[in-house]
mmCIF file of C-alpha atoms and ligand atoms in Angstrom:
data_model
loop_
_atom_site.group_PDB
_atom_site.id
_atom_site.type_symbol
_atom_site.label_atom_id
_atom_site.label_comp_id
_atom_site.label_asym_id
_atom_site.label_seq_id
_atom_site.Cartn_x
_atom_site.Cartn_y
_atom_site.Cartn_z
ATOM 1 C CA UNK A 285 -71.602 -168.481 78.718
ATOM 2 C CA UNK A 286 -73.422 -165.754 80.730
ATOM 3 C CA UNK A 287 -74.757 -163.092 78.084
ATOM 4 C CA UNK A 288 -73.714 -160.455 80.180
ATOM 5 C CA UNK A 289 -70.118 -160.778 79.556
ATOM 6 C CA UNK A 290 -70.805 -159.580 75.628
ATOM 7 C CA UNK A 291 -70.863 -156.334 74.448
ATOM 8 C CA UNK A 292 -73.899 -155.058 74.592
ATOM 9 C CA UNK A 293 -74.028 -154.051 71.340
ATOM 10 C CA UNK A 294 -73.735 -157.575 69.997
ATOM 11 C CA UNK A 295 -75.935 -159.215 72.493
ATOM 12 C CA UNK A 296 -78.674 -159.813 70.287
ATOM 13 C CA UNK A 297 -76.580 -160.385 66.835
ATOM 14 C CA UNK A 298 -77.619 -163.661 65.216
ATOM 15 C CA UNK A 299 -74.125 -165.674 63.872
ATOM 16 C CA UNK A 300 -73.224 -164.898 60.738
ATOM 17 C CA UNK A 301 -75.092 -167.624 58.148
ATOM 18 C CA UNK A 302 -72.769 -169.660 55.611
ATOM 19 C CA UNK A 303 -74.870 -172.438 53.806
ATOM 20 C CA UNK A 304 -73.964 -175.334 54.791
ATOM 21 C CA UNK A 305 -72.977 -177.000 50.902
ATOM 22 C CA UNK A 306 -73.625 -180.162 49.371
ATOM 23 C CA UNK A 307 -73.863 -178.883 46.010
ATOM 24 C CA UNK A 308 -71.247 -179.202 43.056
ATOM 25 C CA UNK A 309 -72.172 -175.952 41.165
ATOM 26 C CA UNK A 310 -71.800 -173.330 44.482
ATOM 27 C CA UNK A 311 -73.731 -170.094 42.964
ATOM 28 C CA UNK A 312 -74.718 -168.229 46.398
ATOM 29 C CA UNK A 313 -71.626 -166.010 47.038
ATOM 30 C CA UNK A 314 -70.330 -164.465 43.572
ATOM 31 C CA UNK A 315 -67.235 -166.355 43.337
ATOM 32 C CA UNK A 316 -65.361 -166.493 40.407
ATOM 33 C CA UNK A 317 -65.659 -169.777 38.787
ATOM 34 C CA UNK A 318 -61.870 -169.108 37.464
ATOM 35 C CA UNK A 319 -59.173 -171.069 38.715
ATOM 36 C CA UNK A 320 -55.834 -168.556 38.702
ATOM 37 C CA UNK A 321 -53.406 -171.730 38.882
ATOM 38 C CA UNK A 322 -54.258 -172.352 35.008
ATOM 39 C CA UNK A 323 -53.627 -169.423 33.426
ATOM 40 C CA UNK A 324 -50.274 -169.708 31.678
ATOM 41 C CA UNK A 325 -47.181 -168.682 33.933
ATOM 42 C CA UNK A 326 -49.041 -168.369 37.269
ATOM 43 C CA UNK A 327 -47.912 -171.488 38.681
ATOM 44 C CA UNK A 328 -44.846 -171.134 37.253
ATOM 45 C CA UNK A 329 -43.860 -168.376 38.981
ATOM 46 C CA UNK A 330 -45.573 -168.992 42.547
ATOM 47 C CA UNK A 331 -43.388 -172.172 42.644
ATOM 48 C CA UNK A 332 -40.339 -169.969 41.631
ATOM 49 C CA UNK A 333 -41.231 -167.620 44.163
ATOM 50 C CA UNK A 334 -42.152 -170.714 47.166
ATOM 51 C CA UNK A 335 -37.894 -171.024 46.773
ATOM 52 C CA UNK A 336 -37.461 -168.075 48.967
ATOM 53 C CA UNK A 337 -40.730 -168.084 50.786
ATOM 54 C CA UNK A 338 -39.685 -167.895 54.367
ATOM 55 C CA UNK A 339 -43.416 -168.730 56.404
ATOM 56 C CA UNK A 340 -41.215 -168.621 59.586
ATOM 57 C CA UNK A 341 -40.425 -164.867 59.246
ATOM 58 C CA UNK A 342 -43.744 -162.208 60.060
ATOM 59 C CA UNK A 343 -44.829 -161.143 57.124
ATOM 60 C CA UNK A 344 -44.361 -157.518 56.030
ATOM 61 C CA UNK A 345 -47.083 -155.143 57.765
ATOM 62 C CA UNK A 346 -48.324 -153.232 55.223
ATOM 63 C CA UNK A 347 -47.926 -155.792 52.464
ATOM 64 C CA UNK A 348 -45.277 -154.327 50.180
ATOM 65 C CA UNK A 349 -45.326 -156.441 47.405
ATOM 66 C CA UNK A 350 -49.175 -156.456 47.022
ATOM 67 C CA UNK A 351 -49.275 -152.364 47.018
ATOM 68 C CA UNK A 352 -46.601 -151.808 44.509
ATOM 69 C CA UNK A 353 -48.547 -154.428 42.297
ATOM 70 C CA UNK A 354 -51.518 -151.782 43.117
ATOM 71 C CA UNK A 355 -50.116 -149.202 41.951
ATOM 72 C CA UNK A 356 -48.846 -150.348 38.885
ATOM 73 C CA UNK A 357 -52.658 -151.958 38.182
ATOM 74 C CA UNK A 358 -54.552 -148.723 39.714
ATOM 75 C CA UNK A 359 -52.052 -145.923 38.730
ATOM 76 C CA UNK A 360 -51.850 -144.521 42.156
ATOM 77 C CA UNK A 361 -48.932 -144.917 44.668
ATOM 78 C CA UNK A 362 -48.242 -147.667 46.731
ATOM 79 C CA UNK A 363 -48.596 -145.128 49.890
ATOM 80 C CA UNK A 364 -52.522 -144.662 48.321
ATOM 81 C CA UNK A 365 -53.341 -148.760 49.506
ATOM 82 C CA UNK A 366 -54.161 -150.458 52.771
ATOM 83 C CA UNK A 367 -54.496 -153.827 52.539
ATOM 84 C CA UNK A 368 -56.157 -156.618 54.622
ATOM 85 C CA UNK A 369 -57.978 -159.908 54.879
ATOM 86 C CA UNK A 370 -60.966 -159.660 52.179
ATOM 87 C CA UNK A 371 -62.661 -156.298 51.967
ATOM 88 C CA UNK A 372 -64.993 -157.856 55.323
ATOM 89 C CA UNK A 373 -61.399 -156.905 56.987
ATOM 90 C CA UNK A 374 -61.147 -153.215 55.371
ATOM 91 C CA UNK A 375 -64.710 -152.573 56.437
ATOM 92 C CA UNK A 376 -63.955 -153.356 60.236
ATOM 93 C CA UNK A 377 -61.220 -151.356 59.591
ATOM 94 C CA UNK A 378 -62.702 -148.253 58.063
ATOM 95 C CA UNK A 379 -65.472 -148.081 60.411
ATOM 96 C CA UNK A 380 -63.062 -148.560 63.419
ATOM 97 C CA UNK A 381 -61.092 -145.834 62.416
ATOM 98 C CA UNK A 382 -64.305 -143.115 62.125
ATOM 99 C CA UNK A 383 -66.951 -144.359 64.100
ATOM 100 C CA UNK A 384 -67.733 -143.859 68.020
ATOM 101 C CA UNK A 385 -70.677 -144.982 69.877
ATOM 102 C CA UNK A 386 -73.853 -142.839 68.949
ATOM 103 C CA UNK A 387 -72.432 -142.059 65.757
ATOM 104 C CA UNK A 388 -74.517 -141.985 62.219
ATOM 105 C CA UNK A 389 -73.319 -144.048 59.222
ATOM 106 C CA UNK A 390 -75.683 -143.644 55.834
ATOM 107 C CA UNK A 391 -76.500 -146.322 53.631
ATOM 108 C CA UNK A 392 -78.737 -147.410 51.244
ATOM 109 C CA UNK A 393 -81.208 -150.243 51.369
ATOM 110 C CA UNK A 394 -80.849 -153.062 50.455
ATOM 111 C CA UNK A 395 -77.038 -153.811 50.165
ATOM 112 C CA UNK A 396 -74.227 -155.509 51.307
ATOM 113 C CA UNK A 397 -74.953 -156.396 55.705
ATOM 114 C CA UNK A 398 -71.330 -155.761 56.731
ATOM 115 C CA UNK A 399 -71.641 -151.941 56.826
ATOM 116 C CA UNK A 400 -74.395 -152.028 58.939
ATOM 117 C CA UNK A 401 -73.324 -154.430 60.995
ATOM 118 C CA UNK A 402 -70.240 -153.138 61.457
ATOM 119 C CA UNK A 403 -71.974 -150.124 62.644
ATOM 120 C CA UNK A 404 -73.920 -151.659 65.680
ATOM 121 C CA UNK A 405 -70.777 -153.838 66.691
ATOM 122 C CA UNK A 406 -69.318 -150.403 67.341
ATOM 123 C CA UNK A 407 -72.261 -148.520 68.884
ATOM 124 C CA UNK A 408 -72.843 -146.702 65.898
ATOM 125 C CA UNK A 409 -76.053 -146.810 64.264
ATOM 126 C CA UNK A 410 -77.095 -146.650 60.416
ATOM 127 C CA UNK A 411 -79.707 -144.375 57.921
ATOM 128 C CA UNK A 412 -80.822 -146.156 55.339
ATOM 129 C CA UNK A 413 -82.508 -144.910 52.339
ATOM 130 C CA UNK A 414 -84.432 -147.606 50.248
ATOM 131 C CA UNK A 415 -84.444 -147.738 47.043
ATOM 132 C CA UNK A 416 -86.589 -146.908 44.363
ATOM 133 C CA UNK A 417 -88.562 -149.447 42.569
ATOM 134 C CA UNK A 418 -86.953 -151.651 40.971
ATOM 135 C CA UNK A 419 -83.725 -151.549 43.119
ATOM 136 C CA UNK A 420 -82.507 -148.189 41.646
ATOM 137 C CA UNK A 421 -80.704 -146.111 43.905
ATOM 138 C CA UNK A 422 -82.481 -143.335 45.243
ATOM 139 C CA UNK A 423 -80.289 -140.409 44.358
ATOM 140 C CA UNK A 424 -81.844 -137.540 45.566
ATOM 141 C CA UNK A 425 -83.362 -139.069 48.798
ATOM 142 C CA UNK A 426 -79.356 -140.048 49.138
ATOM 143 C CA UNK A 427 -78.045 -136.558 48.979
ATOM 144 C CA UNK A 428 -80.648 -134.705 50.631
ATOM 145 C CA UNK A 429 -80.217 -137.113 53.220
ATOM 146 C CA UNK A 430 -76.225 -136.738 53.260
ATOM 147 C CA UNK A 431 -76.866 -132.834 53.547
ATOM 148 C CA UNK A 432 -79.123 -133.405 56.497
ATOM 149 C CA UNK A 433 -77.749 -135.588 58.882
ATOM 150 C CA UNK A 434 -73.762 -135.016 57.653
ATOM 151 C CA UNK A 435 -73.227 -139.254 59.038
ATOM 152 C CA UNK A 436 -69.822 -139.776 59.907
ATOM 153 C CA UNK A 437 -69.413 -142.165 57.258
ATOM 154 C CA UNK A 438 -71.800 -142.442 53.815
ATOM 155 C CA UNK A 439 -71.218 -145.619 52.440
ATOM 156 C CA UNK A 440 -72.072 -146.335 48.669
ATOM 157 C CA UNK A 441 -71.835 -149.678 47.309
ATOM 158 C CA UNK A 442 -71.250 -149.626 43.507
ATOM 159 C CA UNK A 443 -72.110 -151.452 41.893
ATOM 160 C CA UNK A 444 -74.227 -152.235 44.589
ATOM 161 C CA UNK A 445 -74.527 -156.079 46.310
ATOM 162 C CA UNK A 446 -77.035 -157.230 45.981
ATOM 163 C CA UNK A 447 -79.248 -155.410 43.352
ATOM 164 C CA UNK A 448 -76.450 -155.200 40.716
ATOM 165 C CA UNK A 449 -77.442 -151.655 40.102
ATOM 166 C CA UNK A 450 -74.243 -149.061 39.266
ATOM 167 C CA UNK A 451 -74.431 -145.451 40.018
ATOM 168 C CA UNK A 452 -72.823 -142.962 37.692
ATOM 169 C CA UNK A 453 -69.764 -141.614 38.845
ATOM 170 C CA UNK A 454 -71.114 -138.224 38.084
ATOM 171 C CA UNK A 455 -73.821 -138.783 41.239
ATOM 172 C CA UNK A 456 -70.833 -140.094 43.667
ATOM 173 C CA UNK A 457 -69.317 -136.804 43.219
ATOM 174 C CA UNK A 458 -71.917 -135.408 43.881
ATOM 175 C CA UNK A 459 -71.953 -136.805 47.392
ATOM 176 C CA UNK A 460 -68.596 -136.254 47.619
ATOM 177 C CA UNK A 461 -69.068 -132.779 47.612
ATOM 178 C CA UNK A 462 -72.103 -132.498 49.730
ATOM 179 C CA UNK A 463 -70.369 -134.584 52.439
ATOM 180 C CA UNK A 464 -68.214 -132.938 55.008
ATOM 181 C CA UNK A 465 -67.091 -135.914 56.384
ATOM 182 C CA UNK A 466 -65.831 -139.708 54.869
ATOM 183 C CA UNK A 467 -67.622 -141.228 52.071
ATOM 184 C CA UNK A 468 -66.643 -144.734 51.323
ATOM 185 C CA UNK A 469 -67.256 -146.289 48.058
ATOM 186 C CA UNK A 470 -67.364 -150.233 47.919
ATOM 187 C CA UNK A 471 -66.344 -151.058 44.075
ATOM 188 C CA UNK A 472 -66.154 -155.132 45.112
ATOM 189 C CA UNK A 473 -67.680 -155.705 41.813
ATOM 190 C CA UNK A 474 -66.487 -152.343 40.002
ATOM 191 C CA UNK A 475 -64.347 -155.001 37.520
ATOM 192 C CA UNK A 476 -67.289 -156.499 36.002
ATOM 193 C CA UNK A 477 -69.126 -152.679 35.234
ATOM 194 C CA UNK A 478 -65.611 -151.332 33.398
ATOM 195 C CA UNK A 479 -66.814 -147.796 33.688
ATOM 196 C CA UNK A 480 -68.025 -145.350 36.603
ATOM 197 C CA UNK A 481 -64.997 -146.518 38.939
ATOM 198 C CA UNK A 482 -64.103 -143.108 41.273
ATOM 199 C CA UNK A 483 -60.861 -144.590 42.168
ATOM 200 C CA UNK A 484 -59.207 -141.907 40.663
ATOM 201 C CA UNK A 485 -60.670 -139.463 42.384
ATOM 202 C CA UNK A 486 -58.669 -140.468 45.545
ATOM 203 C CA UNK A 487 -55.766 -137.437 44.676
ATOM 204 C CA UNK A 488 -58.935 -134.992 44.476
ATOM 205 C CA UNK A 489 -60.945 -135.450 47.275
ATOM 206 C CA UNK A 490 -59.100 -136.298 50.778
ATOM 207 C CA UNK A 491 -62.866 -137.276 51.982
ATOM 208 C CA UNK A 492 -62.903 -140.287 49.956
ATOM 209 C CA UNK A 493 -62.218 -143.549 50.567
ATOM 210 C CA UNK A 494 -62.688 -146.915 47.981
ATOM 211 C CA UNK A 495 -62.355 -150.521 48.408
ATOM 212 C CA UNK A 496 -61.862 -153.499 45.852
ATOM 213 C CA UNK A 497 -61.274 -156.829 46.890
ATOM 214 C CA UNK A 498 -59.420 -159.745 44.853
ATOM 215 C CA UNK A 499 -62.189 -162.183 45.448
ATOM 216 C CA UNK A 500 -64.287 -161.451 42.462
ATOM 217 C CA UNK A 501 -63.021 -160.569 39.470
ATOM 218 C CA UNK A 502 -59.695 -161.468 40.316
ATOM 219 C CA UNK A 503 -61.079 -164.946 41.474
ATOM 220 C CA UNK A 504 -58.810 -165.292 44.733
ATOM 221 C CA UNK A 505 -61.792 -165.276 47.415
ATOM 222 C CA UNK A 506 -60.178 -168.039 49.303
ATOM 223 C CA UNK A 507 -56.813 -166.215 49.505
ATOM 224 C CA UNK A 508 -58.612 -163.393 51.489
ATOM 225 C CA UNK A 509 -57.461 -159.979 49.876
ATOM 226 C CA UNK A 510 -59.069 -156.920 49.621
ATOM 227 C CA UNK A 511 -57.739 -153.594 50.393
ATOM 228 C CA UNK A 512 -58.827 -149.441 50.532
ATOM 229 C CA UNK A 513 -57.765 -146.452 48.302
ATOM 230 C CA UNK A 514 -57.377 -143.071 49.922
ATOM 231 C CA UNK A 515 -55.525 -140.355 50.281
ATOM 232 C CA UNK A 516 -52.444 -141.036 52.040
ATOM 233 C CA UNK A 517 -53.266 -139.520 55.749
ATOM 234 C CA UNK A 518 -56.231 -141.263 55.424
ATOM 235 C CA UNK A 519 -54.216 -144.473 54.925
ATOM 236 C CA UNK A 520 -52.000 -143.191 58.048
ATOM 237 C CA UNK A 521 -55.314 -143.132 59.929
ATOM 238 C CA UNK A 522 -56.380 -146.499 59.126
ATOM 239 C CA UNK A 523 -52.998 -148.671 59.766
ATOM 240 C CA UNK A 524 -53.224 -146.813 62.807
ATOM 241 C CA UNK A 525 -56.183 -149.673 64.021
ATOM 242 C CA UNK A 526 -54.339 -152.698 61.900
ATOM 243 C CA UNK A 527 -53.122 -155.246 63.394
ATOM 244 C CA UNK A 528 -49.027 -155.223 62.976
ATOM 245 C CA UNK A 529 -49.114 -158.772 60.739
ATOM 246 C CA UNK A 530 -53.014 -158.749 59.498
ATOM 247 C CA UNK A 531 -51.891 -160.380 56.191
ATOM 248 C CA UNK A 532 -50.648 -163.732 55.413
ATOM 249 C CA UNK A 533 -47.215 -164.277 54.219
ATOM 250 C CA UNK A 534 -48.876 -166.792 51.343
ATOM 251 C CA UNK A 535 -51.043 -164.292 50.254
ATOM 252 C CA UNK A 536 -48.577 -161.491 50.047
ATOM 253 C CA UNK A 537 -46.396 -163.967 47.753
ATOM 254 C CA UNK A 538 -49.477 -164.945 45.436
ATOM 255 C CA UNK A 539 -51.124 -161.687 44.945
ATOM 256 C CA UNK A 540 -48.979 -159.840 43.718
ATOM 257 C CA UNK A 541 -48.502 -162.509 41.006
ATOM 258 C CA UNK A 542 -52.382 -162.884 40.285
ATOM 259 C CA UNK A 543 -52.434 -159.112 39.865
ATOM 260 C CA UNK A 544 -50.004 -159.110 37.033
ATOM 261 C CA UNK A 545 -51.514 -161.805 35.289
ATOM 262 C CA UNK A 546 -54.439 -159.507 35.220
ATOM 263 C CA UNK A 547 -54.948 -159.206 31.171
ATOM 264 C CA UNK A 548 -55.529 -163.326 31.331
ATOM 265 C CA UNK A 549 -57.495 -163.081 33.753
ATOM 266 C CA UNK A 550 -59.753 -160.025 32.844
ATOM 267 C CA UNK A 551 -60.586 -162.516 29.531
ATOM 268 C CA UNK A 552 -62.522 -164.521 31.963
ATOM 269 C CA UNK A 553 -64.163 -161.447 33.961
ATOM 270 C CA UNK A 554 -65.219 -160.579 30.202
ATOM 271 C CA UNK A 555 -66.982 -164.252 29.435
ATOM 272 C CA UNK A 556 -69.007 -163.658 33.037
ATOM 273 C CA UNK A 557 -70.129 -160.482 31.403
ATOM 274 C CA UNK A 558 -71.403 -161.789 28.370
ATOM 275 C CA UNK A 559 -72.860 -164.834 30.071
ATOM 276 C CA UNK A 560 -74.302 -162.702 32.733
ATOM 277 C CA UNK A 561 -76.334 -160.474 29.439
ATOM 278 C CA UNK A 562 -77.203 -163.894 28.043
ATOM 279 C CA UNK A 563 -78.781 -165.130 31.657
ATOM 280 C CA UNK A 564 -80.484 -161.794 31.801
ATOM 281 C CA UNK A 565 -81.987 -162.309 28.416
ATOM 282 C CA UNK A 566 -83.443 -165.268 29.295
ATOM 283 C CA UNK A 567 -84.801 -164.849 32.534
ATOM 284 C CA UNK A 568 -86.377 -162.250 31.590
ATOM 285 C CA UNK A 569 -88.245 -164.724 29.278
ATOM 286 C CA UNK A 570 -89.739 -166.341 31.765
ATOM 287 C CA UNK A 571 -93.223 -165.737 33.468
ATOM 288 C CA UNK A 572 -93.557 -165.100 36.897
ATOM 289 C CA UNK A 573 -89.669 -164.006 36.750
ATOM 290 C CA UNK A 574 -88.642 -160.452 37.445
ATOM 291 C CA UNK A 575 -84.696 -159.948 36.944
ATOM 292 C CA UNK A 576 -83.055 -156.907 36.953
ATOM 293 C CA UNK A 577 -80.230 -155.272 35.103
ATOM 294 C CA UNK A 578 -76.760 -155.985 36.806
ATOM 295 C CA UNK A 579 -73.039 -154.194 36.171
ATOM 296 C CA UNK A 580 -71.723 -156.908 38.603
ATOM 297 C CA UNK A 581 -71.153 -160.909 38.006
ATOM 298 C CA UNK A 582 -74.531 -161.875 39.485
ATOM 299 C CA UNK A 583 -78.159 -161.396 39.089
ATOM 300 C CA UNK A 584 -80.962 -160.326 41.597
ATOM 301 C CA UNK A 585 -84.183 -162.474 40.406
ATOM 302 C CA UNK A 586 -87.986 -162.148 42.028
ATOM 303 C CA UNK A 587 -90.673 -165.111 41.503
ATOM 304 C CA UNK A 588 -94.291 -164.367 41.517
ATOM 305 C CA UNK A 589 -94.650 -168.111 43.112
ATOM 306 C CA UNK A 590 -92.893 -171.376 44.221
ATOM 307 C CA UNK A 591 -89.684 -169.854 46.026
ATOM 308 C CA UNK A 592 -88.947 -172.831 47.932
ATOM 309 C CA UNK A 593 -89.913 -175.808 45.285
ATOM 310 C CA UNK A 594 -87.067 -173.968 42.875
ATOM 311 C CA UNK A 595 -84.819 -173.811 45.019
ATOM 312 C CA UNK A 596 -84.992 -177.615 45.863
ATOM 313 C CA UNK A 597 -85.279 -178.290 42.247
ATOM 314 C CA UNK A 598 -81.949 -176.533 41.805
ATOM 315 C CA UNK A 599 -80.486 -178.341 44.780
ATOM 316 C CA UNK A 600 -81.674 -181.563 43.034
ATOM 317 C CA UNK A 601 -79.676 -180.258 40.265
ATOM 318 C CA UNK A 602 -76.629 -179.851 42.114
ATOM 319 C CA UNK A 603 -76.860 -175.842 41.994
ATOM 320 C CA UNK A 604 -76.664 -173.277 44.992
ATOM 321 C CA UNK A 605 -78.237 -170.105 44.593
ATOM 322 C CA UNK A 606 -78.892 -167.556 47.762
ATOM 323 C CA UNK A 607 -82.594 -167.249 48.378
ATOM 324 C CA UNK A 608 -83.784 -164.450 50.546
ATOM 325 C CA UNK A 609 -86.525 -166.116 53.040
ATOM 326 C CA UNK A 610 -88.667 -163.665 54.491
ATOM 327 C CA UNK A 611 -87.200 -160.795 53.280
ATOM 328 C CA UNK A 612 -89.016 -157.666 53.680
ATOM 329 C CA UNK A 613 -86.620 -156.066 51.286
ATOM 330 C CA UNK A 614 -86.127 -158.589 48.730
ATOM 331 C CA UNK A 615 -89.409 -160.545 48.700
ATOM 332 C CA UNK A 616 -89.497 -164.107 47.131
ATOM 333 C CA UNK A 617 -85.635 -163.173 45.522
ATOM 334 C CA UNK A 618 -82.899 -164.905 45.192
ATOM 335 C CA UNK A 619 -79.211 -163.811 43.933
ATOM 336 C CA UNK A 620 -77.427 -166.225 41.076
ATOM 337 C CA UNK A 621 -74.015 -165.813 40.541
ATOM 338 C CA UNK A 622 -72.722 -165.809 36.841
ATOM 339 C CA UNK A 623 -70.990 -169.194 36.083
ATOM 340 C CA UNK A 624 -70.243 -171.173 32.912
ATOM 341 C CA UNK A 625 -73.314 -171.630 30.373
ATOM 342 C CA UNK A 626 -73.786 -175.304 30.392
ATOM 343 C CA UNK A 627 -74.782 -174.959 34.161
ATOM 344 C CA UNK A 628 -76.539 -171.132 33.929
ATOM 345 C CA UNK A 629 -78.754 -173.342 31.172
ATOM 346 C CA UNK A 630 -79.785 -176.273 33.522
ATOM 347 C CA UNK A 631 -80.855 -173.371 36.125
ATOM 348 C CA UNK A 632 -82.824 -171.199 32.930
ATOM 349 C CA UNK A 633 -84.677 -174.584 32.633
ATOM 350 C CA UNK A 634 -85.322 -175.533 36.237
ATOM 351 C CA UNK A 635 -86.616 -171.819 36.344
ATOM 352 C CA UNK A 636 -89.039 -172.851 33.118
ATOM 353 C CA UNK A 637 -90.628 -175.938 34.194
ATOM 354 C CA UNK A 638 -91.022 -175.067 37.485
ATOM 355 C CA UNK A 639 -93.002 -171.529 36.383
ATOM 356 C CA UNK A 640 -94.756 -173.525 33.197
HETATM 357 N N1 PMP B 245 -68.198 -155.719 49.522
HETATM 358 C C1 PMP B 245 -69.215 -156.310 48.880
HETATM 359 C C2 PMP B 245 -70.246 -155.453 48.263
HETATM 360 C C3 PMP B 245 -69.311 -157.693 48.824
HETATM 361 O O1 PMP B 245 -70.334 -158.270 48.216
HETATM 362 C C4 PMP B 245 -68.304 -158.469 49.440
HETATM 363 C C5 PMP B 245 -68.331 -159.978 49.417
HETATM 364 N N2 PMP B 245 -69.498 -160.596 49.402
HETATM 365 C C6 PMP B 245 -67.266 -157.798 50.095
HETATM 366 C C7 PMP B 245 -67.235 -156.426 50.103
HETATM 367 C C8 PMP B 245 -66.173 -158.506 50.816
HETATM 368 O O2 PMP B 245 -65.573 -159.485 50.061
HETATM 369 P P1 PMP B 245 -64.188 -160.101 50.502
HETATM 370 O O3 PMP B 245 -64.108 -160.061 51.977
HETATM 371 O O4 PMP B 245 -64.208 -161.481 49.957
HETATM 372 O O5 PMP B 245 -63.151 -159.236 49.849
#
């Protein structure tokens, strides 16, 4: 292939990277570890519902069924919701909708790469403001820098991927009224922090745009559903880019029925939660460790030494965890996500004797 017949914009993107895995105990993406087809019912009624399933019919273009179950979990209306593919889907989306070459997007640093990407793929370009130390957002370098450059799109990821830090809603309105144009809050992991969600705000400012995904706490990352919360001409804007059938029949039959299932299923967002405080605790135990305080089901963790020889200790114990090599940002890190004690313990101790 002659590299002249890409975009120039992507010419010198490296392929996205997806560990290749060996390992039973798959910690490196903050999946769920919940499977949705044994909580009580759930089955039950997806086989009920397979009797009228028609896969040889397009599904319905703005997925219906799944934004009526939104509205009932959210409290907004159905017209509030566009839906998609995972929130990776909503972010091509949202920046395809607001962005043209040359453009400014804001962001802080680190987080999630999509935004940023996203960004270049487009011609766009992104501000970043690093954090403080620590990985605490830097509010004020964030708003004066919002004030100053007015970006076409601020993006806030909270909490944020992949520092776990959560910003208080209080700030994010803040922003909101500082910006003239969209701010877009990503609440991915706004289920596991309970508190400081601004999806609500959605009625109040017509700026403001959120997304949440079902691949996290509602443990459905392999169904591919996430979808964005806005004020409903912003939603106009938005389908205006979809494609007419972006979302999968299947997934428009089961999501709907995850999502009101969700009180079962929040009982296992709650265990990650306490597991995640009792990880915390003990990493924190450990010398040469630095972890920091997450809202989110994962945990951002720093050695002093030996990167590499714990992460192929964990690998001999059958665990995947995402280690950040040669990070500039995120020196000598890695991020674990939350699972079930008896395997968070066997990484705790690989963690010990390898840092003895
Ligand atoms: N936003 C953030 C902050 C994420 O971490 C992720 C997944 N890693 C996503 C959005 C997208 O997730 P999905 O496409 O599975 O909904």
């Amino acid at each position: 292939m002659k590299t002249e017949w890409l975009r120039k914009t992507i010419a010198d993107f490296d392929p996205y990277f997806v560990a290749p895995i060996a390992e039973k105990h798959v910690i490196n993406a903050n999946e769920n570890y919940l499977n949705v087809l044994t909580i009580p019912g759930v089955k039950e009624e997806l086989i009920q519902a397979l009797d009228t399933f028609r896969p040889q019919i397009y599904p319905k273009p703005m997925s219906d069924d799944i934004r009526k179950a939104l509205a009932d979990y959210i409290g907004a209306k159905p017209e509030n919701f566009i839906v998609g593919n995972g929130g990776d889907e909503m972010i091509t989306y949202l920046l395809g909708t607001f962005l043209d070459p040359g453009d400014q997007i804001l962001i802080h640093s680190p987080t999630f790469d999509m935004y940023e990407l996203g960004a270049e793929t487009l011609g766009a370009s992104a501000i970043k403001v690093k954090d403080l130390p620590g990985y605490r957002r830097d509010q004020k370098g964030l708003l004066e820098a919002v004030r100053r450059y007015q970006p076409k799109v601020t993006v806030i990821c909270n909490p944020n991927n992949p520092t776990g830090d959560l910003l208080p809603r209080a700030f994010i309105e803040e922003v909101l009224k500082a910006a003239d144009n969209i701010v877009f809050v990503d609440e991915a992991y706004m289920e596991f922090a309970q508190k400081e969600s601004v999806i609500d705000l959605i009625d109040t400012y017509p700026n403001l745009i959120v997304l949440r995904t079902l691949s996290k706490a509602f443990a459905l990352a392999g169904m591919r559903c996430g979808y964005l919360a806005a004020d409903e001409a912003l939603i106009e804007a938005i389908a205006k880019i979809k494609a007419p059938y972006n979302l999968n029949a299947f997934t428009q039959l089961f999501a709907p029925i995850v999502i009101r299932h969700r009180e079962d299923i929040f009982k296992v967002r709650d265990a990650i939660c306490v597991e995640r405080d009792r990880l915390y605790a003990a990493m924190k135990e450990i010398p040469s460790v630095t972890v920091y305080p997450s809202c989110t089901n994962f945990l951002l963790v720093q050695v002093d030494k030996k990167q590499e020889e714990i992460f192929e200790a964990l690998r001999r114990k059958d665990i995947l965890v995402k280690i950040y090599r040669n990070s500039q940002d995120i020196p000598n890190g890695f991020r674990i996500s939350v699972t079930t004690k008896d395997v968070d313990d066997v990484l705790i101790s690989v963690f010990r004797e390898a840092l003895a």
